[in-house]
Coordinates of C-alpha atoms in Angstrom, one line a residue:
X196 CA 117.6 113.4 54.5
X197 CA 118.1 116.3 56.5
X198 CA 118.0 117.3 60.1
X199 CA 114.7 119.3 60.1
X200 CA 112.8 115.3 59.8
X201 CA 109.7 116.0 62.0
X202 CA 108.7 113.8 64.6
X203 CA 104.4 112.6 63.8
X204 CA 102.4 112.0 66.6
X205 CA 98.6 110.9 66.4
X206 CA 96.2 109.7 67.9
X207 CA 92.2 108.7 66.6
X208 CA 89.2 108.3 68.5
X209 CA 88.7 104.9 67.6
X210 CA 91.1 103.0 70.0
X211 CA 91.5 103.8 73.4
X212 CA 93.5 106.7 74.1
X213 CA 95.3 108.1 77.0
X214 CA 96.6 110.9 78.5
X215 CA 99.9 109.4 79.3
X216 CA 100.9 108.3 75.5
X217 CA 100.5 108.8 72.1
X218 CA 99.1 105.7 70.2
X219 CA 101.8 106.0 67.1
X220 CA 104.8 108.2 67.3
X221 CA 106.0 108.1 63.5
X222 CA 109.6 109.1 62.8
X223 CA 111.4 109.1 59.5
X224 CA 110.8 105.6 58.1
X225 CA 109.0 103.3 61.1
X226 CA 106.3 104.2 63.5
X227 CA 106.3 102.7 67.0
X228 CA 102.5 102.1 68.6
X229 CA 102.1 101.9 72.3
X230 CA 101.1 99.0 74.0
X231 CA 97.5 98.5 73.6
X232 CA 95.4 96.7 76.0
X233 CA 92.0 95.0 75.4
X234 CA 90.1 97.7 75.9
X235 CA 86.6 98.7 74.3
X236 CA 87.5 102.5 72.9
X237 CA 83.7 102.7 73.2
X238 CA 83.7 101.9 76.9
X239 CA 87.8 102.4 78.0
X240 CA 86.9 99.1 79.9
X241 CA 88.4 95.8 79.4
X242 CA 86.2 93.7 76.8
X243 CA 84.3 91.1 78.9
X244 CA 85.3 87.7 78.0
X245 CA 88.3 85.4 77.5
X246 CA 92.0 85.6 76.0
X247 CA 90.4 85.0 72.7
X248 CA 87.8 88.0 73.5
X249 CA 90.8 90.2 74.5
X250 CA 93.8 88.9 71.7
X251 CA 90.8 90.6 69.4
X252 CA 90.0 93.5 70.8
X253 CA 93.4 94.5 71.2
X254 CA 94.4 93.4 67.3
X255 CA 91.5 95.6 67.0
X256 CA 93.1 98.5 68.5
X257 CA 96.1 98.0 66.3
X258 CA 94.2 97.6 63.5
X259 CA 92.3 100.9 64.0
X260 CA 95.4 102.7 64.9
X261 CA 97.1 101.5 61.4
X262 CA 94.3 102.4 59.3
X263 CA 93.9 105.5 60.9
X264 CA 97.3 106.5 59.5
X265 CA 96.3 105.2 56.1
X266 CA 98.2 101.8 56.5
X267 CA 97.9 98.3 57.1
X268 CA 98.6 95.5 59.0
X269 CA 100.6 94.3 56.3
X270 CA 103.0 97.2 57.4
X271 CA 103.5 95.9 60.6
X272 CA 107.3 94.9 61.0
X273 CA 106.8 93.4 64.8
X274 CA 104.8 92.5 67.2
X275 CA 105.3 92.1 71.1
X276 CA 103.0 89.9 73.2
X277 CA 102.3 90.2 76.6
X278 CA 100.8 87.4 78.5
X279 CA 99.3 86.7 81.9
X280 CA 99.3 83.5 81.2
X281 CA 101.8 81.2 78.5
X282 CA 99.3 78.9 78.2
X283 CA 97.0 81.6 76.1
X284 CA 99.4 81.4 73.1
X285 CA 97.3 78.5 71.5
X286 CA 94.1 80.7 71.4
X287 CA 96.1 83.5 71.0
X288 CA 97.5 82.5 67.5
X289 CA 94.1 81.4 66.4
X290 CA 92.9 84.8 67.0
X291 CA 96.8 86.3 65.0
X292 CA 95.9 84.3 62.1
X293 CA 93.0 86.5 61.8
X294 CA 94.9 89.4 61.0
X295 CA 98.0 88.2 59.1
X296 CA 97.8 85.6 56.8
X297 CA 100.4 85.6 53.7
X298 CA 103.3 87.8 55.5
X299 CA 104.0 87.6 59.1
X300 CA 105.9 90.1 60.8
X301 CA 108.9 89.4 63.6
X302 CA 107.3 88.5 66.6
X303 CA 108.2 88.2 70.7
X304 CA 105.9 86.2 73.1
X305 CA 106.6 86.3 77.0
X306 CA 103.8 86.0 79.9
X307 CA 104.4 88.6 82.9
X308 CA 103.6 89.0 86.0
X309 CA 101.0 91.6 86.0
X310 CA 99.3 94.1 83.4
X311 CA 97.6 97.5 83.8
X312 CA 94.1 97.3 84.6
X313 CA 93.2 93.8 86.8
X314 CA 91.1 92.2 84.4
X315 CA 94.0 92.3 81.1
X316 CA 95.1 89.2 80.6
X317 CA 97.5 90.2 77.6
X318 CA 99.2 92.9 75.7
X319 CA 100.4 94.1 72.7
X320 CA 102.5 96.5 71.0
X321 CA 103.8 97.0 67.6
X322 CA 106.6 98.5 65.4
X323 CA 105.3 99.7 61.9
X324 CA 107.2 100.3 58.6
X325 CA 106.8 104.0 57.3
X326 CA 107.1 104.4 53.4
X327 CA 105.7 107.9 52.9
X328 CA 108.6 108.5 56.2
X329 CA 107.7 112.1 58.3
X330 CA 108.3 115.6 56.9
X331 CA 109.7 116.7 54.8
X332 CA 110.6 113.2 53.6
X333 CA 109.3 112.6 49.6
X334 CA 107.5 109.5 49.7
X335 CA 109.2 105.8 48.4
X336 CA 108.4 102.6 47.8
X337 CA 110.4 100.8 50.0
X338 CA 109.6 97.3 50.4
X339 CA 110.2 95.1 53.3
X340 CA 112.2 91.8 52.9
X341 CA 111.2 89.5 54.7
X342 CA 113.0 86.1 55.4
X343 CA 114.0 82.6 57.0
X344 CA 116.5 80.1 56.9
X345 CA 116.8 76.5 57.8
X346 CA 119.6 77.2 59.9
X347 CA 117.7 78.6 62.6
X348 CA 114.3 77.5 64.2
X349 CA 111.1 78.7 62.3
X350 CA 107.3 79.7 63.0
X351 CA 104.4 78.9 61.6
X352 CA 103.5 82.5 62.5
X353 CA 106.4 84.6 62.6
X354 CA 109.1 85.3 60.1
X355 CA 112.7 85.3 61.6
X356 CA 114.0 88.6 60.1
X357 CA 112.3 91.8 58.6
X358 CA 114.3 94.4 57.0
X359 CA 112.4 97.6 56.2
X360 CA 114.7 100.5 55.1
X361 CA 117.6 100.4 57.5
X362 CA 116.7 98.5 60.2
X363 CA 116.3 94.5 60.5
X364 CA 114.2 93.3 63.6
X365 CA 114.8 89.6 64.4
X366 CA 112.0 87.4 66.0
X367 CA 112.4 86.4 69.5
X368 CA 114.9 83.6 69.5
X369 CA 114.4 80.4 71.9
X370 CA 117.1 77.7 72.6
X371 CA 115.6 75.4 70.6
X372 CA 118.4 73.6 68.0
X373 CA 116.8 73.9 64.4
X374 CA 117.8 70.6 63.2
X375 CA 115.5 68.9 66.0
X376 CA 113.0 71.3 66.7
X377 CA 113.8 70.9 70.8
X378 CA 115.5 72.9 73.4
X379 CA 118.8 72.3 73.4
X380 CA 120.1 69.7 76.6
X381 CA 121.6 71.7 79.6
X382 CA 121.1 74.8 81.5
X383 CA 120.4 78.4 80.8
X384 CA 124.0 79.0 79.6
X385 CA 123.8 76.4 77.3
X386 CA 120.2 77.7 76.3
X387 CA 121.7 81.5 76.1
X388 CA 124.4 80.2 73.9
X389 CA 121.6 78.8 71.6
X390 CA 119.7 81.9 71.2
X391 CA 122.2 83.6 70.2
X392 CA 123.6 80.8 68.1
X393 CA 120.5 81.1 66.4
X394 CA 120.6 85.1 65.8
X395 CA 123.8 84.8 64.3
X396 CA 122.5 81.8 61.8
X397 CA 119.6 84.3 60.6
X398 CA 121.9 87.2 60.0
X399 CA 124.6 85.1 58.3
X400 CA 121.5 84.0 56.0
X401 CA 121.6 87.4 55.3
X402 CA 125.4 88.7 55.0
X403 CA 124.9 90.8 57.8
X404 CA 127.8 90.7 60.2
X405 CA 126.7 89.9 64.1
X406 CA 128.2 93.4 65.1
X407 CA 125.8 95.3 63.0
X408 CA 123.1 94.5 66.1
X409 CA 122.3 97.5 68.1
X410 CA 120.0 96.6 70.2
X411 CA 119.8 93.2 72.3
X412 CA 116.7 91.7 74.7
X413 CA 117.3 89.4 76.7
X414 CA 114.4 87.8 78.7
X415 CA 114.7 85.6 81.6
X416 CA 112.8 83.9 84.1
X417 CA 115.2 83.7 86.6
X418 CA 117.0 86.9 87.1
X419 CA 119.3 85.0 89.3
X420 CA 120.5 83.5 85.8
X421 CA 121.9 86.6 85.0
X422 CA 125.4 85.8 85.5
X423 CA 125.0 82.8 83.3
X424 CA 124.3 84.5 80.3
X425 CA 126.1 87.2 80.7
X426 CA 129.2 84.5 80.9
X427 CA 127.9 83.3 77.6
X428 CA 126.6 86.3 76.1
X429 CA 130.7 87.5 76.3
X430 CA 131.4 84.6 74.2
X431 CA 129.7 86.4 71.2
X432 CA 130.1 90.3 72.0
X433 CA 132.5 91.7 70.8
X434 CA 132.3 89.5 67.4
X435 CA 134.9 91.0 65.1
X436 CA 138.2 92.5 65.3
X437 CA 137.2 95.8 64.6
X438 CA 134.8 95.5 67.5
X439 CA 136.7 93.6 70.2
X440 CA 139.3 97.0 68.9
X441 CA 136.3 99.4 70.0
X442 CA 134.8 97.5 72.5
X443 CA 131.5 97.7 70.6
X444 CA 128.7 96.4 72.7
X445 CA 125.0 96.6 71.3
X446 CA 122.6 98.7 73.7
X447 CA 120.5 95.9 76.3
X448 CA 117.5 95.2 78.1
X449 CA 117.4 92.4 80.5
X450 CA 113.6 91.3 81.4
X451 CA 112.5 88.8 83.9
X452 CA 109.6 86.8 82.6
X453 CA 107.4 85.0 84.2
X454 CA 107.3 82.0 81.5
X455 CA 108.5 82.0 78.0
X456 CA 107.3 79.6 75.3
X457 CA 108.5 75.8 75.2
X458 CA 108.9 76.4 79.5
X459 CA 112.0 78.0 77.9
X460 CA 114.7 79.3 80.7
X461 CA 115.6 82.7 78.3
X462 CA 114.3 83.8 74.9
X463 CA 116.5 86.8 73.8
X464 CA 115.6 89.5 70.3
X465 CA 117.2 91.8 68.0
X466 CA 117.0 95.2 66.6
X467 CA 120.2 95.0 64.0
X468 CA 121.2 97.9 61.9
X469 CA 120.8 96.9 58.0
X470 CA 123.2 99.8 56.0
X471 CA 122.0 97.8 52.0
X472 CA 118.5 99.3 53.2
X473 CA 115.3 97.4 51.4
X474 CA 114.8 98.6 47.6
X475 CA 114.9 101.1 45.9
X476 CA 118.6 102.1 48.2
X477 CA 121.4 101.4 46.9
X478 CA 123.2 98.5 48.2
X479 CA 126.4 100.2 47.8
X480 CA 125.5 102.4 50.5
X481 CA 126.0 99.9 53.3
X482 CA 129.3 99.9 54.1
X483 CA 129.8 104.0 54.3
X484 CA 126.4 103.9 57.2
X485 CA 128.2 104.3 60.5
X486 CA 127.1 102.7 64.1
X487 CA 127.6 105.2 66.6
X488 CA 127.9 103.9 70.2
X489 CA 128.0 106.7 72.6
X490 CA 128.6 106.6 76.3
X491 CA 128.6 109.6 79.4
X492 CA 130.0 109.2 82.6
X493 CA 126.4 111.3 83.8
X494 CA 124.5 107.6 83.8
X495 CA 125.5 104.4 84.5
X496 CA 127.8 102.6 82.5
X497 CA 128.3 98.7 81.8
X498 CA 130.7 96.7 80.7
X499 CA 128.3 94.9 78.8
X500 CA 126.1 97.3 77.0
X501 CA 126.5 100.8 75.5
X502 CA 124.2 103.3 76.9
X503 CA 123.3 104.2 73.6
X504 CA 123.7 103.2 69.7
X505 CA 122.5 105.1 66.5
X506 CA 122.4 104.3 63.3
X507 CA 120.4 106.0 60.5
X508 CA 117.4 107.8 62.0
X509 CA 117.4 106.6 65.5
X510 CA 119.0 106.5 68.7
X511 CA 118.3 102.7 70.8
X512 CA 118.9 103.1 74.6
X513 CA 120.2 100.7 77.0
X514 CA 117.4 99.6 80.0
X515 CA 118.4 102.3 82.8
X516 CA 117.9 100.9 85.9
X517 CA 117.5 103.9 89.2
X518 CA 121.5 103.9 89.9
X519 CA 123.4 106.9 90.6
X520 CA 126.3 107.0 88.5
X521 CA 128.1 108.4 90.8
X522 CA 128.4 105.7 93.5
X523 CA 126.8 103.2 91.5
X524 CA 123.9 102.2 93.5
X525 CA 120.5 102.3 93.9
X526 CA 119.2 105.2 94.6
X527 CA 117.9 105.0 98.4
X528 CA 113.7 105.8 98.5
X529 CA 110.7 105.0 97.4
X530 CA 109.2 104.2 93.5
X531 CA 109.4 107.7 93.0
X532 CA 112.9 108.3 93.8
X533 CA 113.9 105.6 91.6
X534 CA 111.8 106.6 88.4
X535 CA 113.0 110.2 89.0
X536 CA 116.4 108.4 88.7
X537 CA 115.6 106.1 85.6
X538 CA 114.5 109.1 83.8
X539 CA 117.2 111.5 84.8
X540 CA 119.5 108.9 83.6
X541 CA 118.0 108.3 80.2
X542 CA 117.8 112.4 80.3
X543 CA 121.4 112.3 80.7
X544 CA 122.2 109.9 77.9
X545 CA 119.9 112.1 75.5
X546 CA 121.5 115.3 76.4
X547 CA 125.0 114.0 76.1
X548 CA 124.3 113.3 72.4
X549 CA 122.9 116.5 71.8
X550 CA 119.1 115.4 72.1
X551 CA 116.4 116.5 74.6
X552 CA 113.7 114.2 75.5
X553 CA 110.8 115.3 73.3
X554 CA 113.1 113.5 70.8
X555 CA 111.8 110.1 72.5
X556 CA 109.8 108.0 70.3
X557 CA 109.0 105.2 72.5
X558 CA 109.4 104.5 76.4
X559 CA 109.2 100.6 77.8
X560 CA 108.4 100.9 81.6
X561 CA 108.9 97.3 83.8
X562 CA 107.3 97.7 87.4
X563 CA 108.1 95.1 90.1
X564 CA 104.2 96.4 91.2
X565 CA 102.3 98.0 88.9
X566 CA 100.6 99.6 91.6
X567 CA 103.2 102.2 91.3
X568 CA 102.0 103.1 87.9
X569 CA 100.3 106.5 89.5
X570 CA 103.6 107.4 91.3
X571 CA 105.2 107.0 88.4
X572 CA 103.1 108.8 86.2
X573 CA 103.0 111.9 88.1
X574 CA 106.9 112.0 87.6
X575 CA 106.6 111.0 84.2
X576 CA 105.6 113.9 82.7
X577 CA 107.9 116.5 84.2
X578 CA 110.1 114.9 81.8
X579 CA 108.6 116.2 78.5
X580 CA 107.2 119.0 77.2
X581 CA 105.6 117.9 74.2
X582 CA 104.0 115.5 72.5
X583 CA 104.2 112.2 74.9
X584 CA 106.2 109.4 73.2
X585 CA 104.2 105.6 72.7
X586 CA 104.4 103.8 75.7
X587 CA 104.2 100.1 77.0
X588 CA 104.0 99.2 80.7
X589 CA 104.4 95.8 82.2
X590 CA 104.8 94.3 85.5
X591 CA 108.0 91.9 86.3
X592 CA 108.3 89.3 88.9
X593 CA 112.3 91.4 89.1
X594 CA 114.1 93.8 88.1
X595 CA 118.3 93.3 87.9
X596 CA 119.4 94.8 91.3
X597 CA 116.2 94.1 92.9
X598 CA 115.2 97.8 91.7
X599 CA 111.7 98.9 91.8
X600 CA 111.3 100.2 88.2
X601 CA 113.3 99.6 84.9
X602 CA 113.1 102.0 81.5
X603 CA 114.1 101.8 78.2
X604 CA 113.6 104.0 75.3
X605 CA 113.7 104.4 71.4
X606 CA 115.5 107.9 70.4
X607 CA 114.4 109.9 67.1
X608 CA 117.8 111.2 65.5
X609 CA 116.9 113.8 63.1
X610 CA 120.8 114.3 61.9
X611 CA 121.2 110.5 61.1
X612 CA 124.4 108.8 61.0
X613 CA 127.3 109.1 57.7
X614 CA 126.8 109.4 55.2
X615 CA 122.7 109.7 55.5
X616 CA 123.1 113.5 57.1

């Protein structure tokens, strides 16, 4: 591995394209495909029909996008579903089986409050493993290792952890106590405290320690909760000594959904570092890989997040919401003033860590209307100069701080972390 690893960038004619995104951004080992919508590439209009009409059309659009790149859906790691409705996952997953039968990738459901384009009534996006990894990279067989264990809840159509070189990503977790198959009695602490209960059960399944996590999602739907988890989400972070000694916090993203499965009150994911890699690496190799949690005092800071975390060949970036980090408020204005802000923030973050922000894989955008999505956009692209990075927009019911707009972003980083240089 060297730092000359080039960032590949495609798009086919097939699926619906636009000029806002690229449909895979492929970096070292993993491609990340932008949200795609149930669109008719024929057309660019929403497929008439139902959810089940739509679920296709944008499996579809995944498919196409996958093949194009000469792989298959079998080299999907995750998948992310966005509903308008909750009550769509049962014709949803008739439609899933469809397209993965003997492995199932990691998987996150939540409905939200709105999508782009009126007549979408769901959404999808996907993270994809990356054998033949980006130039100049010699092709490898790595092989994804995929797992459960009893000691956490499991899914008829989604496997709780998939490691595919160094990177595990960890299905959605809901409160739901694996040796009854219910949500757990109480309120959304208690629930919180389940989630993560249940992360920790997966990775110990696994020998990997709960500090190795780099990235955290947290989705809730009542931001009002927020305090409430974050009182039990301290419980677990910091985990070790060596941590609690650093203050190591995995980068976060807090979402407001507008239901989550089971009428759950928060559902909450993981990206977690994985320095054994999948075969043929060396297992040896794990404990020399390094986490690297960066903060500046240009963006916002948290007590309970790091702005950003990188580990082997990318950069994860806590949600930036439009706060000056100089007084540590809102930014006063409209939706463009505060996506100028979001962006100048994540800038800030990238540049401190000797990145510019054509090294952006993958930008998640939450609107509270996503009306604003043309405001937005005509900031948006000041912002890079290159190829655009996959994108996914929703809309929220909130955003933490009653802000306007939320962003978060994957990071490509070409230089890796010890001892992969």
């Amino acid at each position: 591995m060297n730092n000359t690893i080039i960032k590949a960038s495609r798009n086919t004619d097939s699926a619906p394209k636009f000029s806002l995104s690229t449909q895979t951004v492929a970096f070292s080992h993993y491609n990340y495909l932008s949200g795609q919508l149930p669109i008719d590439p024929k057309t660019n209009e929403v497929v008439a029909g139902d959810i089940t009409a739509q679920a296709t059309q944008c499996l579809n659009n995944i498919k196409t996008i996958i093949e194009s790149i000469d792989h298959v859906m079998n080299d999907v790691v995750k998948i992310t579903i966005f509903l308008k409705n909750i009550t769509d996952i049962a014709a949803v997953d008739a439609v899933y089986a469809n397209f993965f039968q003997s492995y199932l990738p990691t998987r996150t459901v939540i409905a939200v409050s709105a999508l782009p384009m009126d007549k979408a009534l769901i959404q999808v996006d996907a993270i994809i493993s990356n054998g033949e990894g980006t130039h100049p990279q010699a092709p490898c067989d790595l092989i994804k290792v995929a797992k459960n264990t009893d000691n956490a809840p499991k899914n008829s159509i989604s496997t709780q952890t998939v490691a595919f070189s160094h990177y595990n990503n960890i299905s959605a977790q809901l409160p739901v106590d694996p040796k009854t198959g219910s949500l757990v009695a109480g309120g959304v602490k208690e629930q919180t405290g389940q989630c993560l209960k249940n992360i920790k059960a997966i990775l110990e399944s696994i020998d990997v320690p709960f500090d190795d996590i780099v990235k955290i999602n947290i989705f809730l739907t009542n931001i009002a909760d927020t305090d409430a988890v974050n009182e039990a989400y301290t419980t677990f972070f910091p985990d070790s000594a060596i941590a609690r000694t650093v203050g190591y916090t995995p980068a976060r993203t807090l979402s407001a959904a507008s239901a989550l499965p089971m009428d759950a009150l928060v559902q909450i994911d993981a990206v977690v570092s994985y320095g054994d890699g999948t075969p043929p690496q060396a297992v040896e190799d794990r404990h020399g890989i390094v986490i690297k949690a960066n903060n500046t005092s240009n963006a916002p800071k948290s007590a309970l997040a790091t702005q950003t975390v990188a580990f082997s060949h990318y950069n994860h970036l806590s949600a930036q919401l439009p706060i000056n980090s100089e007084s540590g408020k809102l930014v006063t204005g409209d939706i463009a003033a505060q996506a100028t802000q979001c962006l100048e923030n994540i800038k800030a973050i990238v540049n401190s860590i000797n990145h510019d922000m054509d090294d952006v894989v993958k930008i998640n955008i939450q609107l509270k209307n996503i009306a604003d999505i043309d405001a937005v956009d005509d900031i948006y692209t000041t912002f890079f100069n290159s190829d655009l990075p996959a994108r996914t927009v929703i809309g929220v019911s909130a955003i933490p701080m009653d802000a306007l707009i939320q962003i978060d972003a994957v990071l490509s980083n070409a230089e890796g972390t010890p001892p992969t240089l």
